[in-house]
């Protein structure tokens, strides 16, 4: 019986989650404290709502999540919830012995992320980290939109995301098992949020909207701003307090990072801005890096390192992880890859190498999948590589056609069999449904494709979009509005269209989104920024090691095992 | 041998608390939380519960003497007592709380008073039973704490 409760430490990520529990009932307070501790969370308890609020105000950024009772003598739990939402923008879980729908609804309306009924069980508490995680993901999504306006923000945000995660994911905890879980989570979240997008439309912070926001902030004064005030001043009917709150949070981070950025390396920053295309699709890129940060943020990965050696270090750590993954086919790490990694610091050298490597990765990965089993591994890879070289040459010229081919090919190769894949770029375009049906979103490929075309310009964008056209006729809005500011929005709406048309699952949507992101990432980004380099280097690292294709492939996935990995390949190809 | 016997006795006593409907699954939850850091966690919680709830019962007692009855206030107190009673899995007490609140909703003062008497009875009964149980557990030694019925 004593072992009725096994150690909750088996899954490491949420360990250390900082939870504030507020309940006027001392008995429950004690039980919750004990339960949360058993979950390896850091617990602070508070018997009074007013105390809790004071604590939250005094020590901002000390808690990840708040659990509060609904009925408290000194302050209604809903009121506390409102305050926390307004001022700290933390996820709040309400709890009560009352399960009346109206009560629960009230909680949700006030912004509770969950409503637990007493008696609360350990397993429910164990799971609360998901709210923290989900919030992060939503933040990232918001940033994607947000940053289509603010250039360079992604850079600054990145740093913060890393550090944010730092306290959630400690280095030691980064086991491959958990990583995979995270990735799945990540994936799930994506699907979830996409599916729910009909209910809660994601706010696209257009230039106008953001300017309104900034104006409001300035009017109120930066020290005194609160989401509610801003919202009132902005006077945008459809905007919710939550939208503003999350935007404000990002804006704050942005400013503080900007400050640091200035202090550290103004050069890098100034270097970046002129190269950014007006649309700044790189916002998406940023999210990729963030995604990846979930995987190894605990590590030494600092986004702004441009130093090649540090890249190498990072890479090593990344690379070494897949090797430890027990499920992987045993692959040796040849020394060569280390030396190649060291090239990573030099951006310029990436491009030629990169594409070749990508394809190698793409091909080599295939045989590892059972349903591709009949494909001869090596041969496959070899056949593709020359193409890639060719392709690469073309892509440097603003020629749309080769791209088109490649895209078509890659798309085709998803549903197709080995021979198709081998036949390469000359193949005709695949039918749309096939494409969709096989898609499963996986954030990691995005990371890996960050900078396939460091020097590419708008012409590439056009190319990519063209490439898309045959596959998804319904995305025409993409083509017509290439590289404009509203592109992100268009993509999103297009994605929804695609979803509807293809009547695919939400995962289809998500994956398509990923694909699109990939496409644009490649286009929009120069290679100057450290963050980008980082992302790029992650990718390159994977790509460079084409002698170890499987392993390489694995490192692309960062230990994330998913049944339908072909998506990745499609994405890879599409980038070309 | 004697030790075994006392263990068996504890198990029987414990089981009877469930069988007679005094306790529910929450009590088992508490037992599961018991560990080296808190070897007497269940007892600690029960003590906390009785300390805190006696305050609430006093409040209720006073509120029930008022006339006219403030059903909102009564419901509020009882809500707290109910929430608290869920913490140790005091099943019968909880049931009385629910009944009491129902009478509050319908404005049945007499029902409230009657239910409250019943509630206090159950409350006191459980307290005695738990006290006896914890004493047995304490005497049996630390290895005896937190036995889960299989």
XYZ file of C-alpha atoms in Angstrom:
726
model
C 0.000 0.000 0.000
C 2.806 2.381 0.760
C 3.796 2.193 -2.788
C 0.316 3.027 -3.852
C 1.801 6.198 -5.040
C 4.777 5.802 -7.165
C 7.122 8.644 -7.641
C 5.566 11.286 -9.790
C 8.913 12.279 -11.109
C 8.821 9.946 -14.015
C 7.892 12.703 -16.384
C 10.218 15.534 -15.848
C 9.025 18.526 -17.812
C 6.428 19.962 -15.535
C 8.594 19.440 -12.510
C 9.303 22.747 -10.904
C 6.157 24.353 -12.166
C 5.504 27.238 -9.834
C 2.015 27.059 -8.515
C 0.217 29.480 -6.260
C -2.703 27.907 -4.428
C -5.338 30.144 -2.904
C -7.994 28.675 -0.650
C -9.531 29.861 2.565
C -10.029 26.266 3.637
C -6.850 25.292 5.497
C -7.546 21.610 5.088
C -7.737 21.798 1.350
C -4.823 24.136 1.235
C -2.738 21.547 2.990
C -3.939 18.707 0.798
C -3.344 20.639 -2.390
C 0.071 21.643 -1.234
C 0.951 18.061 -0.571
C -0.479 16.861 -3.844
C 1.308 19.473 -5.867
C 4.540 18.734 -4.117
C 4.083 15.137 -4.991
C 3.817 16.275 -8.574
C 7.216 17.902 -8.101
C 5.753 21.324 -8.437
C 6.878 24.306 -6.461
C 3.981 25.258 -4.279
C 3.101 28.470 -2.535
C -0.085 28.504 -0.510
C -2.242 31.383 0.426
C -5.280 31.409 2.700
C -6.572 34.769 1.601
C -7.301 36.036 -1.841
C -6.083 39.493 -0.970
C -2.794 38.061 0.223
C -2.521 36.114 -2.966
C -3.072 39.183 -5.038
C -0.518 41.106 -3.110
C 1.928 38.287 -3.509
C 1.300 38.154 -7.206
C 1.758 41.862 -7.566
C 4.875 42.021 -5.502
C 6.582 39.141 -7.124
C 5.721 39.102 -10.714
C 7.042 36.279 -12.816
C 7.378 34.096 -9.801
C 4.448 31.886 -10.599
C 3.506 29.916 -13.624
C -0.049 29.173 -12.685
C -2.615 29.993 -10.029
C -5.153 27.650 -8.496
C -7.867 29.418 -6.625
C -10.984 28.485 -4.767
C -14.131 30.183 -5.940
C -15.629 31.018 -2.585
C -13.467 32.983 -0.293
C -14.582 35.321 2.424
C -12.298 38.236 1.674
C -12.577 38.260 -2.076
C -14.638 36.411 -4.543
C -12.540 33.928 -6.456
C -13.834 35.326 -9.702
C -12.595 38.720 -8.754
C -9.181 37.367 -8.008
C -9.303 35.571 -11.300
C -10.072 38.790 -13.064
C -7.242 40.598 -11.401
C -4.776 37.911 -12.141
C -5.888 37.822 -15.734
C -5.641 41.581 -16.036
C -2.431 42.205 -14.283
C -0.365 39.094 -14.589
C -1.881 37.248 -17.462
C -1.317 33.952 -15.738
C -3.377 30.846 -16.265
C -5.827 30.448 -13.415
C -7.589 27.270 -12.394
C -10.718 27.669 -10.362
C -11.919 25.072 -7.932
C -15.073 24.602 -6.009
C -17.253 21.989 -4.467
C -20.032 23.369 -6.629
C -20.293 21.967 -10.089
C -23.262 23.972 -11.224
C -23.018 24.828 -14.848
C -23.641 28.489 -14.190
C -20.782 28.621 -11.745
C -18.399 26.852 -14.025
C -19.477 29.052 -16.867
C -18.863 32.115 -14.802
C -15.382 30.878 -14.123
C -14.695 30.275 -17.747
C -16.116 33.636 -18.678
C -13.831 35.304 -16.247
C -10.948 33.614 -17.933
C -10.337 30.481 -15.898
C -8.408 27.964 -17.896
C -9.928 25.121 -15.930
C -12.518 24.480 -13.287
C -11.847 21.659 -10.892
C -14.406 20.169 -8.593
C -13.581 19.217 -5.062
C -12.516 16.722 -4.060
C -9.647 17.382 -6.371
C -7.650 14.393 -7.365
C -3.962 14.134 -7.738
C -4.203 13.167 -11.353
C -6.018 16.376 -12.145
C -3.319 18.414 -10.537
C -0.636 16.472 -12.227
C -1.987 17.672 -15.482
C -2.154 21.361 -14.832
C 1.129 22.060 -16.522
C -0.712 21.744 -19.796
C -2.273 25.135 -19.210
C 1.092 26.721 -18.829
C 2.285 24.953 -21.899
C -0.764 25.813 -23.919
C -0.429 29.410 -22.999
C 3.075 29.407 -24.273
C 2.017 27.957 -27.510
C -0.682 30.514 -27.918
C 1.764 33.200 -27.133
C 3.997 31.931 -29.821
C 1.154 31.957 -32.236
C 0.354 35.455 -31.282
C 3.886 36.426 -31.810
C 3.786 35.018 -35.246
C 1.099 37.447 -36.096
C 2.425 40.127 -33.969
C 5.783 40.064 -35.505
C 4.607 40.458 -38.970
C 4.511 44.048 -37.876
C 7.418 44.506 -35.636
C 10.607 43.663 -37.273
C 13.253 42.215 -35.155
C 10.868 41.377 -32.418
C 11.266 37.737 -33.079
C 14.855 38.119 -32.302
C 14.231 39.749 -29.039
C 11.387 37.527 -28.139
C 13.425 34.536 -28.724
C 15.762 35.192 -25.974
C 12.945 35.534 -23.585
C 11.334 32.382 -24.706
C 14.405 30.505 -24.068
C 14.778 31.841 -20.640
C 11.112 31.402 -19.954
C 11.362 27.822 -20.732
C 14.525 27.574 -18.869
C 12.831 27.359 -15.573
C 10.359 24.883 -16.784
C 12.705 22.591 -18.516
C 15.824 21.964 -16.684
C 18.743 20.465 -18.433
C 18.660 17.264 -16.546
C 15.081 16.741 -17.348
C 15.595 16.723 -21.017
C 15.150 13.104 -21.667
C 14.297 12.075 -25.122
C 11.135 10.497 -23.923
C 9.855 13.675 -22.607
C 10.906 15.531 -25.623
C 8.836 13.365 -27.740
C 5.986 13.978 -25.422
C 6.474 17.632 -25.704
C 6.468 17.453 -29.360
C 3.295 15.528 -29.328
C 1.846 18.026 -27.028
C 2.988 20.740 -29.201
C 1.422 19.062 -32.073
C -1.774 18.457 -30.235
C -1.993 21.983 -29.170
C -1.679 23.119 -32.645
C -4.460 20.978 -33.765
C -6.510 22.004 -30.888
C -6.118 25.650 -31.408
C -6.718 25.361 -35.078
C -9.822 23.403 -34.557
C -11.107 25.924 -32.128
C -10.193 28.844 -34.258
C -13.721 29.100 -35.443
C -14.850 29.838 -31.939
C -12.020 32.011 -30.885
C -10.488 33.704 -33.838
C -6.855 34.385 -33.520
C -6.116 38.018 -33.540
C -3.918 39.224 -36.274
C -2.160 42.251 -35.053
C -2.088 44.286 -38.166
C 0.018 47.375 -38.451
C -2.975 49.547 -37.775
C -4.053 47.558 -34.811
C -0.618 47.529 -33.352
C -0.255 51.237 -33.832
C -3.483 51.748 -32.002
C -2.140 49.553 -29.285
C 1.118 51.451 -29.030
C -0.732 54.705 -29.043
C -2.891 53.554 -26.208
C 0.100 52.367 -24.264
C 1.857 55.658 -24.710
C -1.234 57.552 -23.755
C -1.674 55.628 -20.552
C 1.968 55.574 -19.749
C 4.020 52.462 -19.877
C 4.174 51.989 -16.144
C 0.482 52.159 -15.643
C -0.820 50.202 -18.540
C -3.238 47.368 -18.092
C -4.973 45.374 -20.749
C -8.335 46.744 -19.819
C -7.260 50.345 -20.122
C -5.633 49.714 -23.422
C -8.639 47.904 -24.670
C -10.851 50.801 -23.766
C -8.595 53.293 -25.444
C -8.154 51.240 -28.541
C -11.859 51.006 -28.995
C -11.817 47.982 -31.203
C -15.066 46.157 -30.603
C -14.011 42.634 -31.472
C -10.821 42.713 -29.485
C -10.926 40.992 -26.133
C -9.094 41.789 -22.997
C -7.186 38.572 -23.346
C -5.995 39.567 -26.766
C -4.685 42.813 -25.446
C -3.234 41.263 -22.343
C -1.228 38.781 -24.283
C -0.161 41.386 -26.757
C 0.891 43.667 -23.982
C 2.937 40.965 -22.415
C 4.738 40.414 -25.633
C 5.209 44.057 -26.177
C 6.799 44.395 -22.767
C 9.118 41.565 -23.454
C 9.879 43.034 -26.789
C 10.848 46.339 -25.326
C 12.977 44.859 -22.630
C 14.727 42.671 -25.123
C 15.183 45.541 -27.419
C 16.892 47.340 -24.645
C 19.235 44.485 -24.044
C 19.796 44.120 -27.696
C 20.908 47.654 -27.971
C 23.308 47.207 -25.156
C 24.760 44.034 -26.466
C 25.002 44.185 -30.164
C 23.381 46.959 -31.970
C 25.196 45.870 -35.031
C 23.473 42.614 -35.475
C 20.184 44.198 -35.082
C 20.703 46.991 -37.498
C 22.087 44.518 -39.879
C 18.927 42.602 -39.787
C 16.347 45.186 -40.421
C 17.220 46.194 -43.939
C 17.322 42.623 -45.022
C 13.978 41.771 -43.696
C 11.418 41.791 -46.369
C 8.529 44.062 -45.641
C 6.211 41.271 -44.792
C 8.617 39.844 -42.339
C 7.467 36.347 -42.675
C 10.185 35.515 -40.375
C 7.784 35.817 -37.574
C 7.017 32.289 -38.346
C 10.581 31.463 -38.349
C 10.787 32.791 -34.905
C 8.154 30.459 -33.717
C 10.130 27.647 -35.080
C 13.046 28.512 -33.050
C 10.807 28.727 -30.122
C 9.436 25.374 -30.865
C 12.820 24.007 -30.917
C 13.494 25.685 -27.692
C 11.047 23.426 -26.061
C 13.310 20.681 -26.987
C 16.605 21.847 -25.834
C 16.047 25.089 -24.174
C 17.486 23.809 -20.998
C 20.671 23.469 -22.818
C 23.171 26.014 -23.647
C 21.310 27.146 -26.707
C 21.436 30.836 -26.565
C 19.739 32.379 -29.474
C 22.111 35.134 -30.058
C 25.269 33.204 -30.331
C 26.869 33.798 -33.611
C 30.071 32.274 -32.612
C 30.669 29.174 -34.644
C 32.098 27.215 -31.819
C 29.065 27.678 -29.722
C 27.008 26.498 -32.573
C 29.044 23.490 -32.680
C 28.453 22.852 -29.072
C 24.785 23.219 -29.507
C 24.823 20.914 -32.363
C 26.672 18.333 -30.530
C 24.192 18.359 -27.812
C 21.389 18.133 -30.244
C 23.001 15.468 -32.205
C 23.893 13.398 -29.304
C 20.347 13.171 -28.202
C 19.016 11.166 -31.047
C 21.753 8.702 -30.610
C 20.579 7.996 -27.154
C 17.117 7.416 -28.358
C 16.658 3.721 -27.886
C 14.214 3.237 -30.685
C 16.541 4.462 -33.306
C 18.461 2.245 -35.523
C 21.984 2.165 -34.298
C 23.968 4.696 -36.158
C 27.488 5.723 -35.571
C 28.381 9.256 -35.401
C 31.179 9.730 -37.769
C 33.762 12.257 -36.912
C 33.103 13.993 -40.104
C 29.919 15.418 -38.897
C 31.613 17.178 -36.148
C 33.936 18.878 -38.466
C 31.103 19.787 -40.642
C 29.263 21.215 -37.796
C 31.974 23.624 -37.262
C 31.191 25.094 -40.590
C 27.968 26.197 -39.275
C 29.191 29.483 -38.140
C 29.689 30.543 -41.699
C 26.402 31.235 -43.134
C 27.442 31.648 -46.665
C 28.722 28.208 -46.938
C 25.396 26.816 -46.005
C 23.495 27.242 -49.063
C 25.153 24.907 -51.456
C 25.728 22.321 -48.845
C 22.419 22.669 -47.414
C 20.133 21.707 -50.130
C 22.112 18.692 -50.896
C 22.012 17.683 -47.381
C 18.365 18.239 -47.048
C 17.559 15.960 -49.753
C 19.810 13.436 -48.379
C 17.973 13.766 -45.195
C 14.735 13.508 -46.903
C 15.631 10.428 -48.722
C 17.488 8.706 -46.085
C 14.723 9.167 -43.664
C 12.284 7.306 -45.773
C 13.615 3.837 -45.397
C 13.361 4.100 -41.707
C 9.641 4.142 -41.978
C 8.069 0.792 -42.239
C 5.664 1.637 -44.957
C 8.525 2.808 -47.025
C 10.387 -0.258 -46.273
C 10.775 -1.365 -49.848
C 12.716 1.696 -50.738
C 16.377 1.029 -50.842
C 17.894 3.509 -48.562
C 21.161 4.474 -50.043
C 20.132 4.388 -53.586
C 17.333 6.642 -52.944
C 19.410 9.236 -51.350
C 21.959 9.140 -54.048
C 19.529 9.591 -56.754
C 18.154 12.604 -55.244
C 21.251 14.390 -54.374
C 22.283 15.367 -57.855
C 18.922 16.810 -58.371
C 19.330 18.849 -55.423
C 22.479 20.302 -56.656
C 20.790 21.192 -59.788
C 17.874 22.587 -57.990
C 20.012 24.636 -55.878
C 21.592 26.219 -58.831
C 18.259 27.104 -60.137
C 16.897 28.479 -57.042
C 19.584 30.980 -56.861
C 18.292 32.310 -60.073
C 14.824 33.531 -59.708
C 13.416 30.780 -61.831
C 10.125 29.464 -60.718
C 10.012 26.313 -62.726
C 12.542 24.124 -61.066
C 10.994 24.938 -57.819
C 7.728 23.967 -59.083
C 9.058 20.688 -60.100
C 10.655 19.985 -56.904
C 7.603 20.845 -55.046
C 5.442 18.724 -57.121
C 7.800 15.937 -56.718
C 8.020 16.154 -53.061
C 4.368 16.359 -52.642
C 3.936 13.426 -54.741
C 6.405 11.447 -52.879
C 4.339 11.646 -49.801
C 1.599 9.358 -50.816
C 3.571 7.521 -53.379
C 5.831 4.577 -53.429
C 9.490 4.242 -53.816
C 9.809 4.489 -57.534
C 7.959 7.692 -57.555
C 10.257 9.204 -55.097
C 13.207 8.135 -57.072
C 11.873 9.458 -60.264
C 12.416 12.866 -58.868
C 11.457 16.299 -59.858
C 10.193 15.575 -63.266
C 7.120 13.907 -61.991
C 3.787 15.507 -62.316
C 1.878 17.054 -59.493
C 0.075 14.925 -57.049
C -3.597 15.172 -56.394
C -4.486 17.344 -53.533
C -6.285 14.925 -51.256
C -3.407 12.613 -51.138
C -1.238 15.339 -50.029
C -3.513 16.374 -47.303
C -4.284 12.991 -46.008
C -0.760 12.223 -45.245
C 0.092 15.359 -43.517
C 0.792 15.442 -39.911
C 2.131 18.520 -38.495
C 5.449 18.417 -36.901
C 7.106 21.511 -35.780
C 10.597 20.275 -35.990
C 10.907 20.359 -39.722
C 10.098 23.947 -39.580
C 13.048 24.483 -37.460
C 15.191 22.660 -39.784
C 14.223 24.577 -42.813
C 14.726 27.910 -41.417
C 17.117 29.234 -43.894
C 17.203 27.140 -46.917
C 17.686 30.209 -49.026
C 19.520 32.668 -47.019
C 19.966 34.986 -49.894
C 16.757 34.427 -51.655
C 14.508 37.290 -52.396
C 10.950 37.852 -53.235
C 11.214 35.948 -56.396
C 11.434 32.922 -54.269
C 8.284 33.719 -52.573
C 6.561 33.852 -55.826
C 8.075 30.619 -56.767
C 6.952 28.898 -53.728
C 3.546 30.129 -54.075
C 3.390 28.966 -57.542
C 4.540 25.690 -56.394
C 1.710 25.616 -54.047
C -0.857 26.605 -56.505
C -1.349 23.380 -58.294
C -1.681 21.569 -55.095
C -4.074 23.815 -53.407
C -5.955 25.813 -55.910
C -7.877 27.376 -53.144
C -4.868 29.190 -51.810
C -4.917 31.639 -54.607
C -4.963 34.462 -52.197
C -1.454 33.565 -51.406
C -0.218 34.114 -54.837
C -1.942 37.319 -55.413
C -0.758 38.835 -52.236
C 2.711 37.685 -52.148
C 5.009 39.183 -49.630
C 2.758 41.822 -48.356
C 2.169 42.626 -44.772
C -1.105 40.901 -44.590
C 0.336 37.761 -45.839
C 0.230 35.986 -42.573
C -3.412 36.648 -42.318
C -3.947 35.452 -45.797
C -2.136 32.324 -45.139
C -4.250 31.666 -42.219
C -7.453 32.221 -43.990
C -6.184 30.200 -46.845
C -5.374 27.471 -44.475
C -8.843 27.425 -43.225
C -10.105 27.281 -46.730
C -7.882 24.422 -47.387
C -9.122 22.703 -44.361
C -12.670 23.130 -45.371
C -12.130 22.170 -48.920
C -10.066 19.209 -48.246
C -12.324 18.360 -45.367
C -9.218 17.119 -43.795
C -8.597 16.700 -40.179
C -7.260 19.467 -38.140
C -3.918 17.911 -38.368
C -4.037 18.447 -42.047
C -4.589 22.025 -41.463
C -1.846 22.258 -39.007
C 0.570 20.589 -41.245
C -0.331 22.753 -44.087
C 0.233 25.678 -41.964
C 3.600 24.334 -41.184
C 4.339 23.886 -44.776
C 3.390 27.368 -45.552
C 5.467 28.624 -42.800
C 8.330 26.745 -44.102
C 7.906 28.206 -47.467
C 7.883 31.644 -46.213
C 10.649 31.225 -43.845
C 12.883 30.252 -46.546
C 11.943 33.233 -48.507
C 11.854 35.933 -46.103
C 14.975 35.601 -44.195
C 18.358 36.774 -44.624
C 20.975 35.061 -42.628
C 22.405 37.759 -40.563
C 20.658 37.394 -37.308
C 22.056 35.265 -34.648
C 18.786 33.664 -33.927
C 18.361 32.732 -37.454
C 21.739 31.365 -37.562
C 20.870 29.287 -34.689
C 17.794 27.953 -36.292
C 19.637 27.507 -39.443
C 22.450 25.773 -37.814
C 20.103 23.357 -36.217
C 18.942 22.555 -39.554
C 22.234 22.472 -41.199
C 23.528 20.277 -38.564
C 20.968 17.822 -39.515
C 21.544 18.361 -43.123
C 25.257 18.335 -43.185
C 25.621 14.909 -41.901
C 24.404 13.137 -44.861
C 26.707 10.288 -44.270
C 24.546 9.398 -41.360
C 21.278 9.782 -42.960
C 19.144 8.043 -40.476
C 20.691 9.612 -37.590
C 20.522 12.901 -39.268
C 16.969 12.389 -39.964
C 16.409 11.640 -36.378
C 18.099 14.706 -35.282
C 15.771 16.600 -37.469
C 12.995 15.203 -35.543
C 14.647 15.731 -32.238
C 13.582 12.446 -30.974
C 10.072 12.977 -31.928
C 8.556 9.812 -33.210
C 5.526 10.188 -35.232
C 3.817 7.643 -37.366
C 3.552 9.875 -40.386
C 6.917 11.400 -40.667
C 6.646 11.847 -44.315
C 5.314 15.232 -43.728
C 8.719 16.334 -42.914
C 10.036 15.295 -46.174
C 7.332 17.005 -47.948
C 8.113 20.088 -46.123
C 11.723 19.806 -46.831
C 11.124 19.468 -50.446
C 8.702 22.196 -50.585
C 11.180 24.564 -49.323
C 12.842 24.136 -52.582
C 1.613 -12.284 16.435
C 0.129 -9.603 18.566
C 1.288 -7.109 16.056
C -0.384 -8.950 13.275
C -3.554 -9.004 15.197
C -3.541 -5.307 15.793
C -2.884 -4.807 12.129
C -5.840 -6.899 11.243
C -7.925 -4.988 13.687
C -6.907 -1.709 12.106
C -7.762 -2.979 8.689
C -11.162 -4.117 9.865
C -11.891 -0.827 11.568
C -10.788 1.075 8.572
C -12.842 -0.998 6.236
C -15.920 -0.567 8.386
C -15.651 3.186 7.980
C -16.009 2.688 4.271
C -18.612 -0.019 4.505
C -20.822 2.013 6.775
C -20.577 4.949 4.446
C -18.684 7.287 6.731
C -15.823 7.734 4.334
C -15.396 7.818 0.607
C -12.587 7.523 -1.882
C -11.089 10.834 -0.872
C -9.854 9.260 2.321
C -7.882 6.798 0.255
C -6.465 9.705 -1.692
C -5.191 11.149 1.542
C -3.677 7.854 2.503
C -1.865 7.788 -0.771
C -0.380 11.167 -0.079
C 1.159 9.862 3.071
C 4.881 9.375 2.690
C 8.131 9.634 4.554
C 7.882 13.379 4.648
C 4.420 13.202 6.162
C 3.946 9.808 7.746
C 0.798 10.904 9.556
C -0.666 12.907 6.791
C -4.187 11.539 7.063
C -4.381 12.272 10.718
C -2.929 15.687 10.176
C -5.620 16.459 7.657
C -8.364 15.092 9.849
C -7.163 17.249 12.710
C -7.078 20.275 10.468
C -10.526 19.496 9.247
C -12.034 19.208 12.699
C -10.329 22.327 13.873
C -11.538 24.394 10.956
C -14.989 22.918 10.628
C -15.876 23.417 14.248
C -15.585 27.121 13.556
C -17.991 26.760 10.674
C -20.399 24.736 12.758
C -20.403 27.436 15.372
C -21.153 29.994 12.695
C -23.991 27.888 11.435
C -25.351 27.382 14.905
C -25.460 31.091 15.479
C -26.939 31.833 12.111
C -29.676 29.288 12.702
C -30.702 31.046 15.884
C -31.448 34.223 14.034
C -34.881 34.959 12.798
C -35.665 35.406 10.099
C -33.084 33.017 8.787
C -30.554 34.421 6.368
C -30.549 31.607 3.881
C -27.847 33.171 1.810
C -25.562 33.302 4.747
C -26.492 29.792 5.821
C -25.888 28.498 2.341
C -22.571 30.224 2.228
C -21.434 28.693 5.492
C -22.671 25.326 4.502
C -20.919 25.608 1.219
C -17.695 26.046 3.086
C -18.409 23.170 5.388
C -19.259 20.973 2.458
C -16.082 21.874 0.660
C -14.124 21.182 3.777
C -15.872 17.885 4.364
C -14.930 16.675 0.919
C -11.311 17.077 1.908
C -11.278 14.076 4.208
C -13.997 12.215 2.395
C -16.575 12.626 5.156
C -19.273 11.110 3.061
C -22.219 11.285 5.434
C -21.438 14.779 6.600
C -21.187 15.861 3.008
C -24.572 14.370 2.244
C -26.110 16.333 5.067
C -24.459 19.481 3.807
C -25.996 18.938 0.415
C -29.386 18.388 1.958
C -29.022 21.495 4.069
C -28.189 23.621 1.087
C -31.159 22.253 -0.724
C -33.368 23.444 2.130
C -31.659 26.808 1.969
C -32.543 27.047 -1.663
C -36.160 26.323 -1.014
C -36.207 28.490 2.065
C -37.138 25.629 4.339
C -35.944 26.785 7.732
C -37.279 23.808 9.568
C -35.567 21.457 7.179
C -32.359 23.355 7.711
C -32.535 23.045 11.469
C -33.389 19.369 11.295
C -30.653 18.621 8.827
C -28.180 20.557 10.863
C -28.899 18.417 13.900
C -28.387 15.314 11.809
C -25.235 16.785 10.386
C -23.779 17.450 13.795
C -24.563 13.906 14.795
C -22.744 12.481 11.812
C -19.952 14.926 12.236
C -19.418 13.933 15.857
C -19.749 10.257 15.124
C -17.156 10.330 12.427
C -14.871 12.302 14.639
C -15.008 9.683 17.362
C -14.544 6.874 14.903
C -11.587 8.536 13.298
C -10.016 9.338 16.616
C -10.277 5.715 17.644
C -8.902 4.610 14.333
C -5.917 6.937 14.413
C -5.125 5.908 17.900
C -4.998 2.310 16.815
C -2.794 3.232 13.913
C -0.437 5.164 16.128
C -0.140 2.276 18.529
C 0.526 -0.156 15.765
C 3.543 1.818 14.680
C 4.593 3.604 11.548
C 4.537 0.612 9.252
C 0.842 0.483 9.717
C -0.040 3.836 8.386
C -1.646 4.150 5.073
C -2.901 0.707 4.399
C -4.816 0.526 1.275
C -7.453 -2.130 0.928
C -6.629 -4.453 -1.869
